[in-house]
mmCIF file of C-alpha atoms and ligand atoms in Angstrom:
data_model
loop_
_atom_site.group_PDB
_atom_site.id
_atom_site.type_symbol
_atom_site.label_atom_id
_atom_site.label_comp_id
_atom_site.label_asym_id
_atom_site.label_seq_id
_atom_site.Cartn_x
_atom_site.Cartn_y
_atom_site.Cartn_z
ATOM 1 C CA UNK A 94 -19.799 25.825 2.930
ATOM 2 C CA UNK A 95 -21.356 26.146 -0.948
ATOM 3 C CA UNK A 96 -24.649 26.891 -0.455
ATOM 4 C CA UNK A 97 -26.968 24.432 -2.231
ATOM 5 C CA UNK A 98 -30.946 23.660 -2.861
ATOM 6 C CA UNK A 99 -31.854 20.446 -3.363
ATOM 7 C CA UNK A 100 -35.331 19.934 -5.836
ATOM 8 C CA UNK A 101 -37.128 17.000 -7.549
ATOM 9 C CA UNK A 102 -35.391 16.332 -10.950
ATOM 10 C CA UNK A 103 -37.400 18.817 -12.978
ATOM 11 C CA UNK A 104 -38.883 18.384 -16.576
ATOM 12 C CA UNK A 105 -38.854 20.694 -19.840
ATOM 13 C CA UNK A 106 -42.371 20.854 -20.817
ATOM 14 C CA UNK A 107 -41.540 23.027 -23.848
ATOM 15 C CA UNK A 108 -38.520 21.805 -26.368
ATOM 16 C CA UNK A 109 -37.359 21.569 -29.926
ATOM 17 C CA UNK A 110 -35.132 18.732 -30.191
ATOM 18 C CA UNK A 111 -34.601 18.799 -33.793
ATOM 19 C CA UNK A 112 -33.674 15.566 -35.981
ATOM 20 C CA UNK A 113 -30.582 13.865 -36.772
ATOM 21 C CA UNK A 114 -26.953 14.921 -36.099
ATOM 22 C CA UNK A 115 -28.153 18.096 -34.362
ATOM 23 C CA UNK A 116 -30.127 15.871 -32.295
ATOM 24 C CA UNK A 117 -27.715 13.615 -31.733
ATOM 25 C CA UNK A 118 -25.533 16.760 -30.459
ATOM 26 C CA UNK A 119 -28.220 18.851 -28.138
ATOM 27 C CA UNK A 120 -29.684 15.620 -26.702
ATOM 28 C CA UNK A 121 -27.346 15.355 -23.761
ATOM 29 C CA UNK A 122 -27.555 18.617 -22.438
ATOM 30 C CA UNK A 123 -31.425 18.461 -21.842
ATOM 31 C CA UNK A 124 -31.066 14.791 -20.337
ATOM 32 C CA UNK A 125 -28.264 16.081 -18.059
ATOM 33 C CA UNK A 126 -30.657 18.433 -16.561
ATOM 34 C CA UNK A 127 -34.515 17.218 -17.157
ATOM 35 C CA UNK A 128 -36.311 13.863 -16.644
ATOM 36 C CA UNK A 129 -38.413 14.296 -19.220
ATOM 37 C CA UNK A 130 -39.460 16.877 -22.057
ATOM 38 C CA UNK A 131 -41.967 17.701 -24.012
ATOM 39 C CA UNK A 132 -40.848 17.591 -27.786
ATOM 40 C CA UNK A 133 -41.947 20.076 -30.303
ATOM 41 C CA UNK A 134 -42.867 18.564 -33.645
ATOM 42 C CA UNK A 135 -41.951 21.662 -36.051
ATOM 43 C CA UNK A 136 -39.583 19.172 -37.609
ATOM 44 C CA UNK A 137 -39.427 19.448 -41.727
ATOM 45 C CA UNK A 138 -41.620 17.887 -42.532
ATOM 46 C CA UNK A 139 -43.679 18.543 -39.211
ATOM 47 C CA UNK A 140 -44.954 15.397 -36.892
ATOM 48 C CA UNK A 141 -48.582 14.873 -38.216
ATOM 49 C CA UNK A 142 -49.311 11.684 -37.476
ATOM 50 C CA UNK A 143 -49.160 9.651 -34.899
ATOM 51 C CA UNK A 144 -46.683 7.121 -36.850
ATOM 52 C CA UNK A 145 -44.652 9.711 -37.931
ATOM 53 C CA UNK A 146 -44.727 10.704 -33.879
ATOM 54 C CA UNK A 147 -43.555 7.510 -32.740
ATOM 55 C CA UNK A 148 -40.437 6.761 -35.272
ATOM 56 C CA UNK A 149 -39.184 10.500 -34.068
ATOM 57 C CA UNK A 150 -39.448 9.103 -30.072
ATOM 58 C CA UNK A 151 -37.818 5.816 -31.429
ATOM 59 C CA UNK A 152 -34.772 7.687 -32.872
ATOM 60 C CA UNK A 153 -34.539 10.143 -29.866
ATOM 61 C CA UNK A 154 -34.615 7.081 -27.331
ATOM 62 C CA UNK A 155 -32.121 5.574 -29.861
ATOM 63 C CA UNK A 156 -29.745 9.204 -29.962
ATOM 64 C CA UNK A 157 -29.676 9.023 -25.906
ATOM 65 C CA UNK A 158 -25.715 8.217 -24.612
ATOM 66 C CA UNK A 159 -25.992 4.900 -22.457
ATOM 67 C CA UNK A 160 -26.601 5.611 -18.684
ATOM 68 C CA UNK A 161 -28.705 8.934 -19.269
ATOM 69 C CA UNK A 162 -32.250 8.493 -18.065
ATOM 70 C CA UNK A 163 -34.857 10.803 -20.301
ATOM 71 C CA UNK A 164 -38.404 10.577 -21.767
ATOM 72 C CA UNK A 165 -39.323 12.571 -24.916
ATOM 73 C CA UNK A 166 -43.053 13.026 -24.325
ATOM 74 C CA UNK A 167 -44.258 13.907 -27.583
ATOM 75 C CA UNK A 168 -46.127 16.482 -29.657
ATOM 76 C CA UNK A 169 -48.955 16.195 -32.901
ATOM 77 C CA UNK A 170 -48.418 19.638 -34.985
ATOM 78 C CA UNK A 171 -52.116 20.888 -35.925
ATOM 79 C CA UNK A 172 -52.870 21.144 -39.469
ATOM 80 C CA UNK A 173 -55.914 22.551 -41.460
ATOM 81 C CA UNK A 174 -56.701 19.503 -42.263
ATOM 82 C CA UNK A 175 -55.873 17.359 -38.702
ATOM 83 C CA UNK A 176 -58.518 14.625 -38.389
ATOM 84 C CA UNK A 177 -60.324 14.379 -34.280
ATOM 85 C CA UNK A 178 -59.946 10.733 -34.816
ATOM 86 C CA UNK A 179 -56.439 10.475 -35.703
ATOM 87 C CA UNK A 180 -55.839 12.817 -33.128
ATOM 88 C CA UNK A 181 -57.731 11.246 -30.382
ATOM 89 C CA UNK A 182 -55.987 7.815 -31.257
ATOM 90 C CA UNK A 183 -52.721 8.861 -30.899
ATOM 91 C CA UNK A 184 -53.541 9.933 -27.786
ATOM 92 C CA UNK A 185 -55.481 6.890 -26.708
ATOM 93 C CA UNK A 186 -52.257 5.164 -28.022
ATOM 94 C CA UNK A 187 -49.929 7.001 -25.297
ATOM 95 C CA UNK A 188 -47.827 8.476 -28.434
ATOM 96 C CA UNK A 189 -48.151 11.543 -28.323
ATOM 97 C CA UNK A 190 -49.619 13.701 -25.048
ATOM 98 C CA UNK A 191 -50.900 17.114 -26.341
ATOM 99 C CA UNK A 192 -50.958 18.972 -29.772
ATOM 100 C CA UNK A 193 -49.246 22.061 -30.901
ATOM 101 C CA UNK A 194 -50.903 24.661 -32.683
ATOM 102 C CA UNK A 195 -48.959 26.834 -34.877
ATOM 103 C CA UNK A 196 -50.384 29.765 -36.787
ATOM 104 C CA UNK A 197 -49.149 29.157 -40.092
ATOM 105 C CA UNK A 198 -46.110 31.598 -40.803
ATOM 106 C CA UNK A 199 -45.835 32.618 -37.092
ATOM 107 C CA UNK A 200 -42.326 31.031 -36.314
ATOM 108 C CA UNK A 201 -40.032 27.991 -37.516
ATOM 109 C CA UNK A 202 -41.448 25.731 -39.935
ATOM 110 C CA UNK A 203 -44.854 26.281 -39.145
ATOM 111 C CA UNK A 204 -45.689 26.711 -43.274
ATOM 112 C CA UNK A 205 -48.189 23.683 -42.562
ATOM 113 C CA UNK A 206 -49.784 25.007 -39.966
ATOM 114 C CA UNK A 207 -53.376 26.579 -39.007
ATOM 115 C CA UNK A 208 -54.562 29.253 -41.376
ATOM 116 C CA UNK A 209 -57.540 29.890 -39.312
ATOM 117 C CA UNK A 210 -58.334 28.455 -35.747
ATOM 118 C CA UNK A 211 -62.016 27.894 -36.955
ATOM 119 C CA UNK A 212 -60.509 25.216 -39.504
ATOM 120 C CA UNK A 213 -59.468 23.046 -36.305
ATOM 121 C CA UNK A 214 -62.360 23.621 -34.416
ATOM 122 C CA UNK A 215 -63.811 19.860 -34.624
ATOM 123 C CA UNK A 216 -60.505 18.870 -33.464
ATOM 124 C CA UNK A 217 -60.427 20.879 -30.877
ATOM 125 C CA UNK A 218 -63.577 19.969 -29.819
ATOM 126 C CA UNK A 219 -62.427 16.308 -29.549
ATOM 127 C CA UNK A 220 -59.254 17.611 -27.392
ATOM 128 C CA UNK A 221 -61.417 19.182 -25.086
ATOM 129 C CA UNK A 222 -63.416 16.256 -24.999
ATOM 130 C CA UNK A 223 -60.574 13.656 -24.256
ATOM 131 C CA UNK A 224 -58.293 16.056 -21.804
ATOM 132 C CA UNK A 225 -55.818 15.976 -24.664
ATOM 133 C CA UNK A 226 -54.131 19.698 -24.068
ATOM 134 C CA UNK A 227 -53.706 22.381 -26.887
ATOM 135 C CA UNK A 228 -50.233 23.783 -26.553
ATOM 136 C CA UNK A 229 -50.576 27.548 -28.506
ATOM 137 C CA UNK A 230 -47.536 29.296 -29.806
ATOM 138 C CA UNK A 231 -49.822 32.202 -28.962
ATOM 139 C CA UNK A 232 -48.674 34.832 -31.677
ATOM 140 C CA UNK A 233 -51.206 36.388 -34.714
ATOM 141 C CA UNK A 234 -49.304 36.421 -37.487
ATOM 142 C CA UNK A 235 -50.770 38.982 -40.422
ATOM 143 C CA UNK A 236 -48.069 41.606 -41.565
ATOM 144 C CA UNK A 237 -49.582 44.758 -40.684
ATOM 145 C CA UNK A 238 -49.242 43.838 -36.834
ATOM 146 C CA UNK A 239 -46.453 44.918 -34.913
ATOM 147 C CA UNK A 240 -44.347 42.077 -34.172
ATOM 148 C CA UNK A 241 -44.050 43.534 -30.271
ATOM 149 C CA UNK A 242 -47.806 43.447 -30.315
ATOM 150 C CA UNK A 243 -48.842 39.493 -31.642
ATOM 151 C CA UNK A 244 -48.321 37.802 -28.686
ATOM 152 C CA UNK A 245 -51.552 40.215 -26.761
ATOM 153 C CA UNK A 246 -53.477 40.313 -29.834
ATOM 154 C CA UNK A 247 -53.685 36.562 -30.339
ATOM 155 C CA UNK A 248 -55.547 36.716 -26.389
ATOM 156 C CA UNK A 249 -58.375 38.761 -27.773
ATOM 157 C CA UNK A 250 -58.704 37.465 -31.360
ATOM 158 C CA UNK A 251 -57.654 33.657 -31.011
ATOM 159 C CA UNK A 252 -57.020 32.285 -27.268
ATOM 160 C CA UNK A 253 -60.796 34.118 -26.358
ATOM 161 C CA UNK A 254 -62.685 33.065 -28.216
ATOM 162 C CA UNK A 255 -61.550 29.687 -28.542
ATOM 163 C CA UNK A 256 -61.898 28.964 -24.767
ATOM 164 C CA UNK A 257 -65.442 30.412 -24.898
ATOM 165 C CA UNK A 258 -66.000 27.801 -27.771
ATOM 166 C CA UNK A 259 -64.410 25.386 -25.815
ATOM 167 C CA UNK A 260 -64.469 26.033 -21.813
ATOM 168 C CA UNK A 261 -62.989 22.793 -20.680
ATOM 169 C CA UNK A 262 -60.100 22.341 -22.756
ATOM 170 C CA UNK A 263 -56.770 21.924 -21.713
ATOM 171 C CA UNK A 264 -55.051 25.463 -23.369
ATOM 172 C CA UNK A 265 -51.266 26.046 -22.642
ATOM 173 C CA UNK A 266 -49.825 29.703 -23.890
ATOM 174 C CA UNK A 267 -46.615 28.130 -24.082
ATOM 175 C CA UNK A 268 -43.598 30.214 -23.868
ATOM 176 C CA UNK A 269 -45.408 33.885 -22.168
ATOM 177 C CA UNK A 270 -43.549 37.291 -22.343
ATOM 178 C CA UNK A 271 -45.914 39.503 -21.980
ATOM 179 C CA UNK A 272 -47.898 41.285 -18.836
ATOM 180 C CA UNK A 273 -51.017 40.567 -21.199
ATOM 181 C CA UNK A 274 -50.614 36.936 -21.407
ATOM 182 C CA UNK A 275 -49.067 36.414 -17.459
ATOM 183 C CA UNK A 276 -52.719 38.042 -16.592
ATOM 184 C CA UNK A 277 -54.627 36.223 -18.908
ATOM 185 C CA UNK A 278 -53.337 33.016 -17.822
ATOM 186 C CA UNK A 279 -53.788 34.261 -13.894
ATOM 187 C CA UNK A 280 -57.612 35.032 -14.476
ATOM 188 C CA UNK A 281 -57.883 31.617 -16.148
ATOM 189 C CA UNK A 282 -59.673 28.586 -15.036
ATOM 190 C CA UNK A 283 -57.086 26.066 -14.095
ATOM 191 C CA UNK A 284 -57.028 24.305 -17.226
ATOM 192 C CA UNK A 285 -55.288 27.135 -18.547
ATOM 193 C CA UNK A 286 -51.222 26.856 -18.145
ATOM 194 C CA UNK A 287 -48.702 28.823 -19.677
ATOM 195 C CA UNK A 288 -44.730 27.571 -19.883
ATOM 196 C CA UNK A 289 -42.175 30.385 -19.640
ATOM 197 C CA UNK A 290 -38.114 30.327 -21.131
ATOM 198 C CA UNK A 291 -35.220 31.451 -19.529
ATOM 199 C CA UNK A 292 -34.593 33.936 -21.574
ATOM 200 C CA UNK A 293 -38.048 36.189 -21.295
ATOM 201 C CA UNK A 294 -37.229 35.898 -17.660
ATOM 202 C CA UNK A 295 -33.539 37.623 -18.026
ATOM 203 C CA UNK A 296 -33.603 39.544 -21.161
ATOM 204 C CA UNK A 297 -35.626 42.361 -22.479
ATOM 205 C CA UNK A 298 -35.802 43.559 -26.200
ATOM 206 C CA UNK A 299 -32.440 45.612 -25.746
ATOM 207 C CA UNK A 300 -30.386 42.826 -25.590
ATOM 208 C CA UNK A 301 -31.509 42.284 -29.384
ATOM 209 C CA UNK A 302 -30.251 45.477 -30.248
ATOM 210 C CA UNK A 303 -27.141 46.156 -27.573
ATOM 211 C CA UNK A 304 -24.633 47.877 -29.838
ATOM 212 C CA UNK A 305 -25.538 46.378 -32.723
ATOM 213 C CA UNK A 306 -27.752 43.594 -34.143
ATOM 214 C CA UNK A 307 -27.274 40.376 -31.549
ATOM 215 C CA UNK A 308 -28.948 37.385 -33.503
ATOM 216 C CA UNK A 309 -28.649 35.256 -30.313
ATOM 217 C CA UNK A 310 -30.790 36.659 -28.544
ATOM 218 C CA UNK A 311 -33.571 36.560 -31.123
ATOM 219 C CA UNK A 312 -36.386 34.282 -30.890
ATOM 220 C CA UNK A 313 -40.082 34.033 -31.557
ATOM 221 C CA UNK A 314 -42.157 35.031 -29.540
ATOM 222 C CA UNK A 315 -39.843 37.906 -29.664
ATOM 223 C CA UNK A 316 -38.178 39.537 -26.426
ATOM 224 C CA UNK A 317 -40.451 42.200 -25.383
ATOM 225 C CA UNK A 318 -39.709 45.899 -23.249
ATOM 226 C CA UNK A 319 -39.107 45.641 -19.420
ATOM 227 C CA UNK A 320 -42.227 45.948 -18.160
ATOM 228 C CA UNK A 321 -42.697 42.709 -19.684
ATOM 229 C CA UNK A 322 -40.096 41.275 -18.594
ATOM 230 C CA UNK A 323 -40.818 42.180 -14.912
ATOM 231 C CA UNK A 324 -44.263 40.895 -15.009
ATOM 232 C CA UNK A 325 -43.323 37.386 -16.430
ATOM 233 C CA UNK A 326 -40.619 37.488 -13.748
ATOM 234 C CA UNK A 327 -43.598 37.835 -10.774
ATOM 235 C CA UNK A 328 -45.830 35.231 -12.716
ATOM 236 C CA UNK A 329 -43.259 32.292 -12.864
ATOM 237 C CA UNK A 330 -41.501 33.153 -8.908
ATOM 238 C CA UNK A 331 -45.389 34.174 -7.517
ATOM 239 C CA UNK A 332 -45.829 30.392 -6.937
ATOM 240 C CA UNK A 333 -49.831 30.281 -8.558
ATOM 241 C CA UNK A 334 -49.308 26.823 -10.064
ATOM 242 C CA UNK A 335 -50.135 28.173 -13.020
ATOM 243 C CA UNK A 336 -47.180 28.678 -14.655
ATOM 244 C CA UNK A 337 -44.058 25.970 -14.919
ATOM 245 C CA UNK A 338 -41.028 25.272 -16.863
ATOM 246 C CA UNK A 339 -40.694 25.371 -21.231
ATOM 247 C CA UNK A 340 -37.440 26.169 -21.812
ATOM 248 C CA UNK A 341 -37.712 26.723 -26.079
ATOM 249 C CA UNK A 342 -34.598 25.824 -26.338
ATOM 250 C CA UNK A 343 -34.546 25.924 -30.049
ATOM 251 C CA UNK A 344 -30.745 25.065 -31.684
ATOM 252 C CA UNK A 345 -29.957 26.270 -34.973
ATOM 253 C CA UNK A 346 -26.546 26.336 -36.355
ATOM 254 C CA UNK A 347 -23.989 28.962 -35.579
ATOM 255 C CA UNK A 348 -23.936 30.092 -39.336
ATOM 256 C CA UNK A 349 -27.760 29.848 -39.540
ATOM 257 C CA UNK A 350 -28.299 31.991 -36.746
ATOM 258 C CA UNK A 351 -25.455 34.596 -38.247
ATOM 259 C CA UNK A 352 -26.692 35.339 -41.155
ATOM 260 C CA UNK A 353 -28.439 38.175 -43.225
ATOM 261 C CA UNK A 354 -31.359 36.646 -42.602
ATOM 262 C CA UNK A 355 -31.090 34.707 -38.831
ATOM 263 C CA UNK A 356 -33.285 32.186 -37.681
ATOM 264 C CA UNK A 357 -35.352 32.613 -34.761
ATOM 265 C CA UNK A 358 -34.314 30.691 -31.577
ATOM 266 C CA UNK A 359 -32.388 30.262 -28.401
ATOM 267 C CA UNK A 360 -30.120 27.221 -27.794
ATOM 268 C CA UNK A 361 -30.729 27.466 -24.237
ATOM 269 C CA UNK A 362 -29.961 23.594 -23.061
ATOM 270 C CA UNK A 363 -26.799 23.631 -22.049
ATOM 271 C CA UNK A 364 -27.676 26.167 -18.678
ATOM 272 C CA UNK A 365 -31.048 25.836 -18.806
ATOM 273 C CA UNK A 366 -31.967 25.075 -15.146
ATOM 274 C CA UNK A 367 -28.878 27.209 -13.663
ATOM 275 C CA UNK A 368 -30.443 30.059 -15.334
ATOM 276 C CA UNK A 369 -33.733 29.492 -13.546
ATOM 277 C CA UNK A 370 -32.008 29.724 -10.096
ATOM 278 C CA UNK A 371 -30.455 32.411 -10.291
ATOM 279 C CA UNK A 372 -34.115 34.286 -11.362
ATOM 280 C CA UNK A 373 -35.216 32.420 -8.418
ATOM 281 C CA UNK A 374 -32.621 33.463 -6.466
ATOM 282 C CA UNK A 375 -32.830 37.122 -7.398
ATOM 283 C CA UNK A 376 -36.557 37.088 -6.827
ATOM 284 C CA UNK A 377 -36.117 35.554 -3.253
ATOM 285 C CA UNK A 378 -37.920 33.095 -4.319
ATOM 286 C CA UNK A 379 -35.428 29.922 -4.375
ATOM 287 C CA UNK A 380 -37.716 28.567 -2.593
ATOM 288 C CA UNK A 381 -40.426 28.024 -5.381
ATOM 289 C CA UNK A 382 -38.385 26.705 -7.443
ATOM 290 C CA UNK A 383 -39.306 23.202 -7.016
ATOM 291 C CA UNK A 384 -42.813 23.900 -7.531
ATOM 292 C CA UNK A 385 -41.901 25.942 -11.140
ATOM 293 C CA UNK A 386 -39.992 23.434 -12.306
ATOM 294 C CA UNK A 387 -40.570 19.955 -11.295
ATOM 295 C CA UNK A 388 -44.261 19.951 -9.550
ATOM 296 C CA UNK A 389 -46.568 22.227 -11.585
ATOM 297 C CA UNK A 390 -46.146 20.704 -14.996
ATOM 298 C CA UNK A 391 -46.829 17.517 -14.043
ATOM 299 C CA UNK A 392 -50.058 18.141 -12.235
ATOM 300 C CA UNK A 393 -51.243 20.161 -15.093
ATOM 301 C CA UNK A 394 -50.212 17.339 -17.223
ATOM 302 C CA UNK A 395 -51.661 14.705 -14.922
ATOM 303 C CA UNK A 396 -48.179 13.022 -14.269
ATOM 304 C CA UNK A 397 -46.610 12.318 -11.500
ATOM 305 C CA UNK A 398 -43.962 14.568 -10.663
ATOM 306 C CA UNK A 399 -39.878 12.320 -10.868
ATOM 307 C CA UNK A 400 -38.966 11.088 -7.813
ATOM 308 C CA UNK A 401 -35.296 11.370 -8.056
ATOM 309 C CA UNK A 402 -33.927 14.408 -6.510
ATOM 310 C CA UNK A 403 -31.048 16.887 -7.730
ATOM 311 C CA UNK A 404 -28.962 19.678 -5.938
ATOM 312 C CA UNK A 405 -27.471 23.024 -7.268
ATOM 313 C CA UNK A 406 -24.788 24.176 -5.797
ATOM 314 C CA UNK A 407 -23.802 27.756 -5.958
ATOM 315 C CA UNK A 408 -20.376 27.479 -7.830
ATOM 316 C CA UNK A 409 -19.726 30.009 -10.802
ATOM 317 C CA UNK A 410 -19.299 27.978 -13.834
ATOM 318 C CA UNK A 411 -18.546 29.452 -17.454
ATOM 319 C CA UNK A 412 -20.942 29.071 -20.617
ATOM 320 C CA UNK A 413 -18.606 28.179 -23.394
ATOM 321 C CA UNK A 414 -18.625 30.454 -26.521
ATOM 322 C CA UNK A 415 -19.567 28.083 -28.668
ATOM 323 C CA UNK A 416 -20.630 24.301 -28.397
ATOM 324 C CA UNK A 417 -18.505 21.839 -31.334
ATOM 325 C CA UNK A 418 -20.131 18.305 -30.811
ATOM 326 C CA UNK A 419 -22.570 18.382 -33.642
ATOM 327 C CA UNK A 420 -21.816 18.873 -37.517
ATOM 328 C CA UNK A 421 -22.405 22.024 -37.152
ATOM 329 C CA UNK A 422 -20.977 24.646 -34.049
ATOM 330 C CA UNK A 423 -23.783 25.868 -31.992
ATOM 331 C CA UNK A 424 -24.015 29.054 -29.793
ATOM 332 C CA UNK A 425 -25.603 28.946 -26.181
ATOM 333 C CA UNK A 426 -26.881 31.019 -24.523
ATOM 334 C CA UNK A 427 -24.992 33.049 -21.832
ATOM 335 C CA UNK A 428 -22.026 32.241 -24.259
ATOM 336 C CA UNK A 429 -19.077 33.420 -22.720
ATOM 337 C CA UNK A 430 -20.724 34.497 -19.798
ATOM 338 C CA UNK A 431 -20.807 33.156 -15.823
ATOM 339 C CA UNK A 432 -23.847 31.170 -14.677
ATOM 340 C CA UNK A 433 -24.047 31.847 -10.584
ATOM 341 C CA UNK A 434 -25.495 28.206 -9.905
ATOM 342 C CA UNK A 435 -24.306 24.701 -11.362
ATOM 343 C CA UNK A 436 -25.997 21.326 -11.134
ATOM 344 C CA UNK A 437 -24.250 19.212 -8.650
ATOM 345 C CA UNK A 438 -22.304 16.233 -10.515
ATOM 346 C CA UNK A 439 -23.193 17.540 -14.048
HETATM 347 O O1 DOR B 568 -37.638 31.192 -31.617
HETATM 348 C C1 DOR B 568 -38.267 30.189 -31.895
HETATM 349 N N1 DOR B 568 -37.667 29.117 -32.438
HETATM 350 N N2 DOR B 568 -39.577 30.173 -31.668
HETATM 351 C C2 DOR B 568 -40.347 29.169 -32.079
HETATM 352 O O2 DOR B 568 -41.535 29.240 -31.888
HETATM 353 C C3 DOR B 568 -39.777 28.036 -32.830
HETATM 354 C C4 DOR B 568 -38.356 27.885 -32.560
HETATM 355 C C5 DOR B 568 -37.641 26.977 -33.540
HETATM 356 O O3 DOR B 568 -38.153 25.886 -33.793
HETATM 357 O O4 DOR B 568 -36.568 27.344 -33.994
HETATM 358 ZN ZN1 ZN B 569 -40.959 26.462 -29.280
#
């Protein structure tokens, strides 16, 4: 008998679905897998306005293969100069469900984004207000810090102060490596979430490095040592709530990402939810797996959770080397390696 687990359909609550032919190409593999997703909007140009919001949900309902059942929940990128109004409207609207807040120059097209978190600070202020949540790609960005270190100084010099600022608002530290950040999120209040990827849960900074320079396994916020690792590993199996699913999965093509000058980002999509299980699974924790994945975002989010159910199975099944669908060939991740789990009928 294959042994099996059997979960609510789980959601991404952290994903870069990109524009286009690309997004024509990834789409599937997230709506194989997730109900529903919560879409980055570091497009170029980035998703400012709410308009601009709800033409990129039109195409993505428009990109989705007949039969697949998916919701794009969508994302306002934070600007200097983002108006509360505008922001609160598109909210009271139902397009768009939270705002991202890049430091400008911390990642992907984020060139637009916040120079200085006091420059957002009426905006924020009319988030917190509304229970419209602040997603944080939590990195400082200035050149003399370590790039190992951002992730634990933006706690002290950005994500601290702000909550003091603004106690009641709705913060998620989305995509966590760090013991810092699994800690500061655990001492929170509960309106403080963080989302965590596959790959800080199975790789360590080595793997950027193993026997030479492996540009698929970079992407921001960067993989960081063990210890790390380890830490996020007890924060998303411990089963506090706090934490849930965000896989980044972040495509960019195969000769973008091998290049002299890579682009930061894992294409994760394809294997995203096998890859949780078998973390579960080597945690003993299989059991919380529902709760990660398809219970915890939603009551953070104040959704209900899908209630469609879907099993694993615990069949081997082979990430392909390279994925040829788009314009462009993209490489997963696990390329060429075995997955341990694989979603039943998929
Ligand atoms: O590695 C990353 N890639 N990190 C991000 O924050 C953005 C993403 C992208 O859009 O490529
Ligand atoms: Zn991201």
């Amino acid at each position: 008998m294959v042994e099996t687990i059997t979960i609510r359909r789980p959601d991404d609550w952290h994903l870069h679905l990109r524009d286009g032919a690309m997004m024509e190409a990834v789409l599937p593999y997230t709506a194989r897998q997730f109900a529903r997703a919560i879409v980055m909007p570091n497009l170029s140009p980035p998703v400012t306005t709410a308009k601009a919001a709800a033409a990129y949900r039109d195409r993505i309902n428009a990109a989705l293969p007949g039969g697949m059942d998916f919701t794009p929940l969508m994302t306002a990128y934070l600007t200097d100069d983002s108006d509360p109004e505008d922001m609160a409207a598109g909210f009271a609207d139902g397009i768009w469900v939270a705002a991202k807040l890049y430091p400008a120059g911390a990642t992907t097209n984020s060139a637009s984004g916040v120079t200085d978190i006091r420059k957002i600070d009426a905006v924020v202020a009319k988030m917190e207000e509304i229970g419209m949540p602040l997603l944080a790609h939590g990195e400082v960005t200035q050149d003399h810090v370590d790039i190992f270190d951002r992730e634990a100084r933006f706690i002290d010099e950005v994500a601290v102060p702000l909550l003091k600022r603004h106690p009641a608002l709705k913060f998620v530290f989305e995509h966590i490596t760090t013991r810092d950040a699994a800690q500061f999120v655990a001492d929170g209040s509960d309106r403080i979430a963080a989302t965590i990827t596959p790959q800080h849960l199975q790789i360590n900074r080595n793997a950027i490095f193993k026997g030479g320079i492996n540009p698929h396994a970079y992407c921001l916020p960067i993989a960081k040592r063990e210890e790390h690792r380890l830490a996020v590993r007890a924060a998303a199996t411990g089963g506090s709530g706090k934490f849930f699913l965000g896989t980044d999965s972040a495509p960019h093509a195969k000769s973008a990402k091998e290049s002299a000058c890579g682009c930061a980002g894992i294409f994760n999509a394809p294997h995203a939810i096998e890859a949780y299980a078998e973390v579960f699974e080597e945690e003993g924790a299989l059991g919380r797996l529902e709760a990660f994945a398809s219970l915890d975002g939603p009551r953070f989010y104040g959704i209900v959770p899908n209630e469609e159910r879907v099993t694993l199975e615990k069949v081997e099944v082979e990430v392909p080397a390279e994925i040829d669908d788009g314009t462009e060939p993209l490489v997963p991740y696990r390329a060429g390696t075995m997955m341990r789990w694989r979603l039943a009928s998929a």
